[in-house]
Each structure stands twice: as structure tokens, then as C-alpha cells.
XYZ file of C-alpha atoms in Angstrom:
655
model
C 4.369 -3.744 -33.057
C 4.093 -3.148 -29.498
C 3.742 0.681 -28.354
C 6.919 1.999 -26.493
C 6.250 2.286 -22.417
C 6.021 6.233 -21.747
C 7.750 5.189 -18.425
C 10.990 7.013 -19.424
C 9.291 10.091 -20.117
C 6.707 9.963 -16.888
C 9.428 8.726 -14.733
C 11.064 12.147 -14.312
C 8.292 14.365 -13.326
C 6.353 12.022 -11.026
C 8.847 13.583 -7.947
C 6.999 16.461 -8.637
C 3.905 15.142 -8.065
C 1.551 14.194 -5.171
C 1.247 10.548 -4.437
C 3.066 9.643 -7.438
C 3.572 5.727 -6.487
C -0.287 5.763 -7.804
C 1.182 6.250 -11.330
C 3.721 3.420 -11.125
C 1.949 0.073 -11.313
C 2.929 -3.609 -9.798
C 0.347 -3.249 -7.770
C -0.108 -7.296 -5.781
C -2.097 -9.621 -8.168
C -1.707 -7.210 -11.534
C -1.089 -8.296 -15.000
C 1.458 -7.596 -17.833
C 0.406 -9.790 -20.929
C 3.015 -9.399 -23.657
C 1.231 -7.300 -26.205
C 1.929 -9.469 -29.016
C 0.338 -12.439 -27.517
C -3.384 -10.545 -27.884
C -5.254 -10.280 -30.921
C -8.040 -7.410 -28.972
C -6.557 -4.949 -26.541
C -8.503 -3.567 -24.160
C -7.669 -0.352 -22.109
C -10.145 -0.171 -18.387
C -10.208 3.293 -17.273
C -11.723 4.551 -13.800
C -12.570 8.170 -14.387
C -11.575 8.577 -10.556
C -8.440 9.018 -8.926
C -6.448 5.706 -8.101
C -7.804 5.367 -4.731
C -10.981 5.673 -5.579
C -10.691 3.375 -8.549
C -8.035 0.723 -7.683
C -10.486 -0.844 -5.172
C -13.651 -0.978 -7.849
C -15.681 -4.532 -8.156
C -16.088 -4.018 -11.415
C -12.766 -2.671 -13.169
C -11.225 -5.819 -11.156
C -13.668 -8.396 -12.499
C -13.216 -7.307 -16.056
C -9.764 -7.009 -15.539
C -9.397 -10.508 -14.835
C -12.130 -12.100 -17.038
C -10.292 -10.388 -20.351
C -6.669 -11.250 -19.360
C -7.720 -14.926 -18.398
C -8.357 -14.989 -22.778
C -5.660 -15.981 -24.622
C -6.932 -13.838 -27.543
C -7.164 -10.830 -25.293
C -5.462 -7.963 -23.157
C -6.215 -5.909 -20.644
C -4.227 -2.890 -18.638
C -5.785 -0.650 -16.156
C -5.779 3.929 -16.027
C -7.377 5.878 -13.542
C -7.871 9.770 -13.708
C -4.375 11.538 -13.440
C -4.768 14.511 -10.877
C -4.431 18.237 -12.662
C -0.487 18.393 -11.171
C 0.466 15.451 -13.346
C -1.475 16.373 -15.900
C 0.096 20.113 -16.442
C 3.173 18.088 -16.370
C 2.304 15.268 -19.053
C 0.987 18.327 -21.456
C 4.290 20.050 -20.796
C 6.158 17.012 -21.545
C 4.235 15.534 -23.870
C 3.751 12.306 -21.968
C 0.368 10.790 -23.433
C -2.443 9.151 -21.749
C -1.045 5.263 -19.995
C -2.094 2.289 -18.263
C -0.564 1.989 -14.805
C 0.340 -1.569 -15.925
C 2.479 -1.421 -18.447
C 2.449 2.668 -19.766
C 1.369 1.719 -22.754
C -0.240 4.960 -24.043
C -4.219 4.353 -24.425
C -4.259 5.703 -27.511
C -2.508 2.247 -28.912
C -5.645 -0.075 -27.377
C -8.300 -1.407 -29.676
C -10.307 -0.643 -27.005
C -10.958 1.827 -24.439
C -13.520 0.665 -21.553
C -14.818 3.395 -19.299
C -16.704 2.665 -15.921
C -18.938 5.374 -14.674
C -19.906 4.537 -11.020
C -21.372 8.442 -11.127
C -22.329 10.808 -13.878
C -19.889 13.490 -12.146
C -17.126 11.470 -13.448
C -17.733 12.917 -17.499
C -15.316 15.658 -17.420
C -12.124 13.097 -16.378
C -13.056 11.039 -19.370
C -12.804 14.341 -21.757
C -8.940 14.784 -19.820
C -8.288 10.913 -20.665
C -9.508 11.260 -24.089
C -7.682 14.588 -24.708
C -4.363 13.518 -23.352
C -4.365 10.162 -24.944
C -4.977 11.896 -28.110
C -8.182 10.251 -28.818
C -10.819 12.796 -30.847
C -13.118 13.838 -28.034
C -15.754 13.761 -30.571
C -16.840 9.953 -31.518
C -18.002 11.201 -35.086
C -14.282 12.415 -35.913
C -12.705 8.836 -35.032
C -11.169 6.573 -37.441
C -9.614 2.951 -37.577
C -6.455 4.198 -35.842
C -8.322 5.436 -33.041
C -9.837 3.143 -30.096
C -13.547 1.898 -29.390
C -14.596 3.716 -26.510
C -17.063 1.862 -24.302
C -18.744 2.838 -21.446
C -20.240 0.863 -18.476
C -21.595 1.026 -15.161
C -24.787 2.287 -13.625
C -24.199 5.633 -15.283
C -24.638 3.696 -18.867
C -28.297 3.267 -18.571
C -28.294 7.129 -19.376
C -25.432 7.450 -21.578
C -27.599 10.304 -24.109
C -25.105 13.187 -21.925
C -21.800 11.856 -23.152
C -23.231 10.604 -26.543
C -20.750 12.955 -28.258
C -17.863 11.018 -27.081
C -18.640 7.612 -26.316
C -18.528 5.075 -29.296
C -21.021 2.494 -27.326
C -22.817 1.813 -23.743
C -22.581 -1.831 -22.452
C -26.177 -2.142 -20.429
C -26.427 -4.539 -17.435
C -23.997 -7.126 -16.229
C -20.370 -7.219 -17.739
C -18.811 -10.347 -17.642
C -19.968 -11.993 -20.922
C -20.880 -8.906 -22.898
C -17.090 -7.772 -22.803
C -16.290 -11.291 -24.381
C -18.593 -10.835 -27.253
C -17.646 -7.077 -28.052
C -13.941 -8.876 -28.146
C -15.389 -11.686 -30.132
C -16.664 -9.056 -32.736
C -13.446 -6.639 -32.700
C -11.487 -9.731 -33.284
C -13.514 -10.667 -36.027
C -13.321 -7.679 -37.631
C -10.002 -7.023 -37.477
C -9.442 -10.598 -38.714
C -11.406 -9.841 -41.780
C -9.285 -6.630 -42.307
C -11.599 -3.840 -40.941
C -14.378 -3.931 -43.752
C -16.633 -1.012 -44.197
C -13.831 0.966 -41.368
C -15.222 1.962 -38.159
C -18.946 2.766 -38.958
C -19.431 -1.425 -40.088
C -17.768 -2.216 -37.096
C -19.936 -0.120 -34.488
C -22.963 -1.761 -37.206
C -21.594 -5.132 -35.835
C -21.185 -3.939 -32.231
C -25.053 -3.007 -31.882
C -26.030 -5.979 -33.002
C -24.861 -7.532 -29.936
C -27.118 -8.448 -26.785
C -26.645 -5.193 -24.071
C -24.695 -2.902 -26.717
C -26.133 0.835 -27.693
C -24.434 2.917 -30.340
C -25.502 6.385 -29.752
C -24.166 7.442 -33.173
C -26.755 4.737 -35.346
C -29.685 6.513 -33.380
C -31.242 9.767 -35.000
C -33.029 11.867 -32.262
C -35.371 14.637 -32.956
C -37.003 17.689 -30.565
C -40.233 19.434 -30.474
C -39.106 22.962 -30.963
C -42.291 24.446 -29.278
C -41.407 22.214 -25.672
C -38.099 21.214 -26.008
C -38.727 17.901 -25.391
C -37.876 14.751 -27.218
C -40.221 14.236 -30.955
C -38.281 10.767 -31.473
C -35.744 8.680 -31.153
C -34.788 6.118 -34.799
C -31.955 3.576 -35.579
C -30.196 5.301 -38.708
C -29.790 1.883 -39.919
C -32.091 -0.918 -40.737
C -29.524 -3.150 -38.602
C -30.309 -1.334 -35.811
C -32.401 -2.474 -32.960
C -34.906 -0.079 -31.880
C -34.350 -1.105 -28.535
C -31.252 -2.268 -26.446
C -32.306 -4.730 -23.515
C -29.596 -4.914 -20.594
C -27.068 -8.060 -20.404
C -28.035 -10.033 -17.101
C -25.293 -12.509 -16.032
C -27.667 -15.530 -14.263
C -25.257 -18.328 -12.638
C -22.796 -15.985 -10.720
C -21.385 -18.855 -9.035
C -20.218 -19.603 -12.635
C -18.337 -16.029 -12.332
C -16.521 -16.110 -9.127
C -14.247 -12.938 -9.769
C -12.217 -11.131 -8.819
C -10.320 -14.439 -7.995
C -7.356 -12.762 -6.942
C -7.646 -9.207 -5.605
C -5.463 -6.306 -6.406
C -3.559 -5.165 -3.546
C -2.625 -1.531 -4.311
C 0.610 0.211 -3.184
C -0.866 3.249 -2.282
C -3.194 4.100 0.286
C -6.817 3.644 -1.272
C -10.898 4.266 0.038
C -11.509 0.278 0.589
C -8.430 -2.127 1.351
C -10.417 -5.226 1.635
C -11.061 -8.188 -0.453
C -14.456 -8.065 -1.568
C -17.049 -11.104 -2.632
C -20.583 -10.088 -3.949
C -22.561 -12.587 -1.724
C -25.704 -11.325 -4.228
C -26.783 -9.083 -6.966
C -29.801 -7.217 -7.349
C -32.066 -6.069 -5.392
C -36.351 -6.725 -4.930
C -36.934 -4.568 -1.791
C -38.723 -1.923 -4.229
C -36.941 1.290 -2.812
C -37.996 3.898 -5.286
C -35.459 6.191 -4.964
C -32.271 3.542 -5.720
C -31.147 3.125 -9.390
C -29.207 0.208 -8.405
C -31.884 -1.957 -7.163
C -34.322 -1.298 -9.637
C -30.938 -1.802 -12.926
C -29.604 -5.096 -11.086
C -32.787 -6.551 -10.557
C -33.614 -10.067 -10.535
C -32.245 -11.065 -7.133
C -29.434 -13.903 -8.086
C -27.751 -14.988 -5.222
C -23.895 -17.229 -4.860
C -24.135 -20.135 -3.049
C -22.827 -21.224 0.697
C -20.132 -23.095 -1.158
C -19.269 -20.417 -3.697
C -18.849 -17.682 -1.436
C -17.020 -19.664 0.858
C -14.788 -20.659 -2.071
C -14.201 -16.994 -3.191
C -13.441 -15.773 0.543
C -10.927 -18.882 0.682
C -9.182 -17.612 -2.923
C -9.385 -13.774 -2.182
C -7.510 -14.122 1.513
C -4.933 -16.387 0.211
C -4.245 -14.511 -2.764
C -4.323 -10.979 -1.390
C -3.032 -11.287 2.423
C -5.921 -9.092 3.113
C -7.125 -8.658 6.632
C -10.643 -8.017 5.871
C -13.796 -9.598 3.893
C -15.960 -7.831 2.843
C -19.439 -9.401 2.079
C -21.090 -7.127 -0.653
C -24.693 -6.345 -1.965
C -26.925 -3.878 -2.269
C -28.657 -5.142 0.602
C -26.101 -7.725 2.457
C -28.245 -9.257 5.128
C -30.899 -10.078 3.057
C -28.844 -12.968 1.471
C -31.254 -15.864 2.260
C -28.304 -17.762 4.162
C -26.544 -15.044 5.602
C -26.574 -16.744 9.031
C -25.051 -19.936 7.499
C -22.531 -17.608 5.497
C -21.425 -15.562 8.644
C -21.162 -17.903 10.987
C -19.488 -20.560 8.593
C -16.655 -17.910 7.961
C -16.347 -16.912 11.285
C -15.727 -20.240 12.496
C -13.155 -20.830 9.605
C -11.381 -17.518 10.524
C -11.184 -17.748 14.184
C -8.403 -16.844 15.718
C -7.233 -15.480 12.492
C -6.412 -11.564 11.575
C -9.719 -11.850 9.265
C -12.318 -9.813 10.087
C -15.688 -9.919 8.449
C -17.709 -6.973 7.333
C -21.075 -6.427 5.583
C -20.778 -2.912 4.231
C -24.671 -2.934 3.595
C -27.569 -3.935 5.881
C -30.937 -3.056 6.791
C -32.389 -2.850 10.304
C -35.188 -5.628 9.441
C -32.536 -7.870 8.339
C -30.200 -7.155 10.940
C -30.274 -8.878 14.339
C -27.265 -9.034 17.113
C -26.612 -11.963 16.331
C -25.550 -11.745 13.039
C -23.646 -8.974 14.200
C -21.672 -10.470 16.752
C -20.553 -13.610 14.059
C -19.219 -10.450 11.832
C -17.308 -9.372 14.834
C -16.243 -12.465 17.055
C -13.096 -11.624 16.649
C -12.928 -8.280 18.409
C -13.294 -5.317 15.911
C -15.999 -3.749 16.408
C -16.359 -0.903 14.411
C -19.467 1.298 13.918
C -23.277 -0.227 12.947
C -24.648 1.423 10.129
C -28.317 1.386 8.599
C -30.297 3.626 5.928
C -33.709 4.575 7.461
C -33.631 7.221 4.077
C -36.425 9.367 5.650
C -37.234 11.326 9.140
C -40.539 10.749 9.191
C -42.691 7.228 8.564
C -45.024 9.293 5.892
C -41.759 10.274 3.520
C -40.695 6.584 4.409
C -43.822 5.072 3.043
C -43.469 7.402 0.086
C -39.963 6.103 -1.018
C -40.534 2.254 0.657
C -38.258 2.189 2.707
C -40.611 0.659 5.300
C -38.239 0.977 8.746
C -40.003 1.534 11.685
C -38.377 3.944 14.490
C -39.476 1.558 17.110
C -37.563 -0.825 15.159
C -34.340 1.252 14.444
C -34.340 1.909 17.975
C -34.883 -1.104 19.691
C -32.205 -2.813 16.994
C -29.653 -0.040 18.051
C -30.086 -0.243 22.151
C -29.633 -4.112 21.802
C -26.510 -3.322 19.820
C -25.344 -0.360 22.777
C -26.414 -3.054 25.273
C -23.658 -5.922 23.690
C -20.604 -3.035 23.494
C -20.951 -1.171 20.280
C -20.839 2.715 20.880
C -21.694 4.224 18.053
C -23.536 3.824 14.636
C -24.243 5.830 11.736
C -27.523 6.727 9.810
C -27.776 7.397 5.871
C -31.201 10.087 5.349
C -31.523 11.900 2.043
C -32.646 15.404 1.860
C -34.961 16.494 -0.729
C -37.120 13.559 -1.428
C -40.571 13.634 -3.680
C -43.577 15.637 -1.130
C -40.760 16.116 1.879
C -41.827 19.260 3.617
C -39.403 20.821 6.784
C -41.167 18.277 9.122
C -39.916 15.416 7.786
C -36.564 16.443 7.452
C -36.706 17.876 11.140
C -37.845 14.456 12.370
C -34.095 13.194 11.653
C -32.551 15.036 15.077
C -36.089 13.460 17.515
C -35.089 9.940 15.756
C -30.937 10.884 16.514
C -31.864 11.726 19.802
C -34.002 9.148 21.044
C -31.359 6.461 19.527
C -28.582 8.039 22.605
C -31.367 8.404 25.095
C -32.450 4.352 24.667
C -28.764 3.600 23.886
C -27.675 5.217 27.511
C -30.312 3.445 28.842
C -29.661 0.262 27.341
C -25.713 0.227 28.151
C -25.357 2.119 31.522
C -22.549 4.707 29.626
C -22.753 8.309 28.676
C -20.730 8.127 25.210
C -22.723 6.344 22.711
C -22.824 8.621 19.702
C -24.948 8.570 16.691
C -23.602 10.180 13.374
C -26.287 11.645 10.975
C -24.759 11.492 7.306
C -27.471 12.912 4.778
C -27.058 13.422 0.812
C -29.659 15.191 -1.460
C -31.713 13.491 -3.446
C -31.284 12.951 -7.118
C -33.888 11.219 -9.306
C -32.931 8.906 -11.510
C -33.204 6.969 -14.752
C -35.304 3.604 -14.452
C -36.857 4.230 -11.228
C -40.076 5.720 -10.314
C -38.979 8.857 -9.491
C -37.558 9.373 -13.077
C -40.662 11.746 -13.803
C -40.182 13.663 -10.444
C -39.221 17.180 -9.868
C -35.993 17.688 -8.256
C -35.789 19.589 -4.757
C -33.748 23.053 -5.782
C -30.293 23.567 -3.676
C -31.613 26.243 -2.653
C -34.605 24.229 -0.520
C -32.469 21.261 0.493
C -29.271 23.881 2.443
C -32.446 25.781 3.880
C -33.791 22.175 5.307
C -30.323 21.138 6.525
C -29.622 24.251 7.967
C -32.580 23.589 10.439
C -32.141 20.146 10.931
C -28.488 21.188 12.356
C -30.073 24.287 14.532
C -32.616 21.384 15.672
C -29.627 18.999 16.748
C -27.555 21.132 18.485
C -30.632 22.680 20.022
C -30.883 19.446 22.806
C -28.239 19.886 25.041
C -28.545 16.502 26.319
C -27.506 14.958 23.294
C -26.074 17.452 20.915
C -22.275 16.284 21.963
C -23.588 12.611 20.778
C -24.956 13.294 17.820
C -22.446 14.188 15.120
C -23.886 15.215 11.759
C -22.417 15.592 7.923
C -23.852 16.374 5.124
C -23.243 17.524 1.044
C -25.146 20.613 0.130
C -27.690 20.507 -2.792
C -25.302 22.677 -5.427
C -23.539 19.410 -6.694
C -26.928 16.770 -6.492
C -28.571 19.211 -8.733
C -25.490 18.759 -11.525
C -25.548 15.417 -10.951
C -29.441 15.538 -11.579
C -28.458 17.503 -14.492
C -26.537 14.378 -15.712
C -28.387 11.978 -14.587
C -31.469 12.598 -16.330
C -30.141 14.856 -19.622
C -30.301 14.408 -23.031
C -27.887 15.058 -25.440
C -27.965 18.507 -25.755
C -26.321 18.533 -22.169
C -22.691 16.698 -23.624
C -22.268 20.759 -25.126
C -22.264 21.487 -21.335
C -19.855 18.770 -20.195
C -17.497 19.990 -22.419
C -17.948 23.427 -21.763
C -16.942 22.594 -18.490
C -14.193 20.389 -19.201
C -12.595 23.286 -21.717
C -13.465 25.764 -18.903
C -11.038 23.622 -16.369
C -13.527 21.334 -14.946
C -12.132 17.985 -13.673
C -12.964 15.705 -10.607
C -16.610 16.993 -10.003
C -17.107 14.436 -7.699
C -14.705 16.118 -5.479
C -16.048 18.996 -3.429
C -12.173 21.168 -3.540
C -12.533 20.979 -7.215
C -16.400 21.135 -8.175
C -17.349 24.839 -9.189
C -21.004 24.874 -9.508
C -20.751 27.904 -10.738
C -19.399 27.269 -13.704
C -21.381 24.263 -14.364
C -24.477 26.864 -14.290
C -22.597 29.557 -16.224
C -21.669 26.842 -18.893
C -24.891 25.451 -18.888
C -26.803 29.087 -19.962
C -24.598 29.443 -22.498
C -24.661 25.783 -24.068
C -28.365 25.089 -23.690
C -30.092 28.459 -24.434
C -30.103 27.887 -28.328
C -32.357 24.981 -27.450
C -34.782 26.551 -25.594
C -33.767 25.190 -22.422
C -31.803 25.909 -19.106
C -31.181 23.652 -16.044
C -34.148 23.542 -14.285
C -35.913 21.972 -17.897
C -33.871 19.271 -17.143
C -34.157 19.235 -13.456
C -36.474 21.300 -11.046
C -39.236 19.913 -13.789
C -41.771 17.346 -13.404
C -42.295 15.044 -16.392
C -45.863 13.975 -17.626
C -46.510 10.270 -18.220
C -46.409 10.612 -22.008
C -43.022 12.591 -22.336
C -40.526 10.627 -24.138
C -37.664 10.030 -21.652
C -33.934 10.365 -23.227
C -33.492 6.526 -21.823
C -36.811 4.717 -23.165
C -35.059 3.168 -25.761
C -32.568 1.492 -23.405
C -34.598 -1.693 -21.389
C -33.979 -2.590 -17.708
C -36.230 -4.914 -18.079
C -39.203 -2.933 -16.171
C -41.848 -2.216 -17.708
C -42.882 1.607 -18.330
C -46.020 1.356 -17.097
C -45.011 -0.553 -13.655
C -42.637 2.347 -12.771
C -45.414 5.044 -13.681
C -48.060 3.025 -11.431
C -45.122 2.554 -8.753
C -44.513 6.303 -8.957
C -48.668 7.162 -8.633
C -48.635 4.612 -5.754
C -45.553 6.680 -4.023
C -47.316 9.789 -4.323
C -49.882 8.186 -2.522
C -47.905 7.376 0.128
C -48.255 3.579 -0.540
C -45.827 0.755 -0.075
C -44.802 -2.186 -2.106
C -43.973 -5.434 -0.598
C -40.237 -7.509 -1.304
C -41.308 -10.022 -4.460
C -38.791 -12.099 -2.803
C -41.151 -13.502 -0.326
C -45.024 -12.283 -2.298
C -46.630 -13.039 -5.096
C -45.004 -11.349 -8.105
C -45.792 -7.628 -9.177
C -45.324 -7.837 -12.398
C -42.231 -5.886 -13.107
C -41.268 -7.048 -15.902
C -37.778 -7.936 -15.409
C -37.691 -12.035 -15.137
C -39.760 -12.702 -18.423
C -37.633 -9.740 -20.129
C -34.265 -11.290 -19.156
C -35.231 -14.862 -19.428
C -34.106 -15.591 -15.661
C -35.989 -15.784 -12.584
C -35.218 -14.483 -8.561
C -32.507 -17.274 -7.648
C -32.227 -17.571 -3.469
C -31.286 -20.162 -1.312
C -31.380 -22.698 0.573
C -28.295 -24.009 -1.517
C -28.699 -27.595 0.371
C -24.908 -27.074 1.208
C -22.724 -26.286 4.267
C -19.798 -24.175 4.195
C -16.793 -26.678 5.014
C -13.914 -25.692 7.416
C -10.491 -25.048 5.564
C -7.333 -25.406 6.670
C -6.594 -21.691 7.979
C -2.875 -20.449 8.779
C -3.367 -18.997 12.388
C -0.904 -16.186 11.961
C -1.493 -15.771 15.547
C -0.742 -19.886 16.577
C 2.505 -19.225 14.132
C 3.631 -16.814 15.818
C 3.888 -18.248 19.259
C 5.832 -20.918 18.228
C 2.317 -23.260 18.169
C 2.671 -23.753 14.138
C -0.712 -25.942 13.922
C -2.628 -24.577 11.233
C -6.489 -24.347 12.940
C -9.555 -25.028 10.726
């Protein structure tokens, strides 16, 4: 029987919370399938606020993929703000989906997409509100199987107590395989109970079941001694899933159109997946290898379908470095030609200085919209950029910015990190000089004094499956001191200080993110205690409490003889067993270690898309290869309704 909607109980309390519209559902292109039409039912949770979670590309893809199946349905849920959480507890309203307001606890599976580790406490809130036991070992066949995905799932050990399965890698195909396993188990009468289902899921490529692995520790050092399967049917290592032909997965076809304001309101089309630039700090670039491009035709069809289905007037061409697509010039010119004269604009949210040119920028902004340009040098000095393998020369950066200012742009934003391995005060302080020289070059090129440069700085967090996974994280005190000195230096130059803006995050949240990123199962007790002490929305500065995390960590980690510094500011050696070593991202551990040594020596690595293979191990381990153009096709013009012409009485569509 279909569960009863919780909306009649929810509706009376919504006027008492902020932004109640985020909880009512009914967005454009949302779906509500009949409960009884599906054999397997998914609730898809993005453990953050609606405004952040609704545009998430991963959730939207899985939502469509699952709902296209005749035997499955998927509904969405997001973390509720503390004001609604309090009222839900008072009124007995359980965690719910926004599509049909079904109780989350009634679904077969709860899929959780973690873009950041700071969403872990929000998962616990949802589980508790849903009546699902926090600990996986306390659940039975009446409870949903909790499946974690996203980049943070490549080290799920800090939440191993709370999730049943971690799905590694691309999700388009693995969610179908999981659905098949659950349906088969249900059709057979649930043989062997929940444990048998988990063992079957562990045999599914890409699926890691933490409860089926035993972890032991060395009492003397606190390090991991061994990770061993607890059942002979369980694999010793779990390899990520890789979707090979992206053109076969043109999702989302119908982007969700929000009712409330969200962080991104645009149609987003992923033009390629993966990155081989080799930035040593970048977990996303490492774990999504190899590069797989969509064809020119595939991109054009997706853009057209998304615009027609959503009505969005902006199309974001997404990837880790969109200007690196081998046919980016053809893509942008073809789309600019197609939508010229309409209200539809293009954006490249992620570009590199050495892959960018003004012709590309002009195509993107052909309809007259010229927002600021954004680049990410990441490090202030050439030395630190060699360490992190981000070889962007200051000369190229200033030349590109100057040309942009000469062509009518008025502002650029530069992203940097603080706390990088081997970093000194001088490396950070060079950021000020770079920004000042950008302003001076911009004034000369444009003949104007109102050009602006904003420097945005985040704290560096060493991540698993990168060459920096062994690195010591820089303490918050050092990060904050360097940022203070940088701010003083920026403000000391009277000629440019009004033109240089500075935005930064202090080092404390980054240290906690580092604890969660590289932690093992013992960190789960910290997460739970923080949540019990009121921790919610830790990715939001107004809700984050550094003191709460430190106090809870001190209490829960002491019996194990470790502490926050042990997990964060301690450098690892080559022989140490890392918590994620049994999870295979495709990268050879020896190759990562060698790249770490090259980083310490300040040696850069080329992009293997255009050079011989460096034997990182991804292509043979995933059974695929780098896939780039030219595709041999052209972007054919389509008939696009021109609202400007139509509004003027012209009525004729433009091509």
C-alpha cells in the first residue's frame, strides 16, 4: 500500500518557518509516479538546503534515470532548516520527500549525494526524523538501504556506521544495477534478510558495504593495521564505476525549474567528464579520470532540449575545465550562432587561463551580457604553482586580463588557496602583487580607472586519492595569520586598494573538513556527538561551531589514543595503510606517491591528453581510454523561437 502523504500534517506548520515554498514541491519538470507502479522506490537526499541541493546535477541525473524505468520511482528530499526540524519534532512529522511528501522511511533505498563532507551531520538529522536507526547495524528489512554517493564517498569511513553502501564513481549505471539487485531480492521473498541483501550489493561493481569489512588498529601507533572482508563473497577491493559513452546518457533532459530562489538558475550541460591536467590538490580531477568528451552533436542536442524544457535563459557548459574541450571553439560559436538575437546566454563556469582566449569570451557574451571573468591560479608564486602542478604563468594571466579589460570587461575574479604543502608566507603575499599588477595592466589597456580584481581564497584540504593525501594540513592559526598579512598588504597600496577586493574563509572549517576527508571509522563517533550536541548545516558559517567539533573530538577520540591533529596536521609515510586504500579510484598508489615526491621537488607534470601516458593506471583499470574530439560533426542550426522578434510582431523564428 502507498504510504500516506505527510502534507496534511506539514502544511499547518509551514507558515511558521522561513521560505516555506522550498518544502511544497511541484517544481517544473518534477515527477510524481504512482507508488504502486514501482517495485523499487528511491528517496534521493541532497544533505543541504533546497537552494543548494535543487540545482545539483548529480541528483537531477539520477532522478531522471530512475524515473525512466518502469519498475522504479525516485523522489527528492533536502535537509530541512532547524526552524522546521523543531516544529516537525513537536508535531510528529517525519522526514519527507518534496515530490509526493511520502515519508522517507517508507522507501526501499535512501540515496545520499555528498558533494562535501560537511553535510554528514545533516544526514543524521534526516535519518532521525525519518525514524531510521542511525547505525546501520540496527536496521532491519523494514528500513531503507542507505546508499552514499558523490565525491566524498571515495572515503566513506567517517560515516561507515551510518551508511549501508557507498557507490564509487559515476552513478548513471550503478543505480540501475542496485535497483535490479533490490528487486530480485524482494521478488524472492527477501531471503537471508538484510545481510543477504548487503552481500548481494557488495558483489555489484562499484558498491562498497562497510559493515562487511573488519578494520583493526595498531594499539601502539593508532594506525590502521588491516582492512579485511568479513565474508568470503565480499571483494578485497572495490573499484569505481566509469560511464564511458557520455552521449548515451544525455541527462538531465528536463532540468528542474525551482519555485524558490536557488544558487544556480540555469540549464546545465556537462560537456565532458574527467580531467588530466594533474593538479595535485584536486580530488575531482583525480577520481573522475579519464577524460570523456561529449560530441559536438550531443552537446547541441542537450542544450536545445534543456532550453526548450525549462525556459531558462542561461546555459552553463559544465566540466572541471570547460575551455579544455577539444572542440570548445566550435561548441561556443555554434551555440552563439544558434541563439543570437534571443534571450539565451552561455556561460563557462570553469576556465583556465592557458585554455582561454578573447574570441572564446566574445562568443560566450555575444548577446551583450558581460559578467566578470573568473580564473584560478590557486597559488600566488610560481614556486608554489609548480608544487601543485598548476602551471599558470603570471605573465599569461596578466596578458589575458588586460586584453579582456581592453575589450570591455570591467572585473575579474581570481581564486587561490592558502595552506598548500611547502607554502610560506611569501608564497601567499605574492597574491597581492599579482592582483595589483592585474589592475595596473587593466587600467593601461582600457584607459579607465574603474577596473576591479577580486581575490577569493579558500583553505587547502588534503583529499584522498590525490598526491597530497599524505600531506600535513596547515593549522588554522597559520592560515589565518597569512590571510591577515595578505589583507594588510593589499590595503597598503593606495593606488590599487580600492580596486582589489578580498574574500576568504578562515582556517577553522577547513581543518574540520580535513578531519572528515581523511578520517577513519573512529571519526564517526565525532560526527554523531557533534550532531547530538546540535550540529547542523556545518557548511554554513552561521551554523558552524569550531569549538563544538574540537570538544566532541577530544571526548570521543581520546579512548583510541588519537586526536584531531593526528588526522589532520600529521604527515603520512609511504607504508601507512590509509583508510581508503581498499577503495580503487583507478589510480596506482605508487604513481600517486611518486607524484607527491615530485611535488616536494617542485617538478610539474604535463597533461596526458596531449603527451605520452604517465601510467597513472586509470585507463587499464577502468577498461577505457581518453576520449576527445574532433568528432567530425558540425553543430547544425536549429529553429529557435526569438522572443524579441515575436514580441515585436515579427513572428518568424530565427535559426
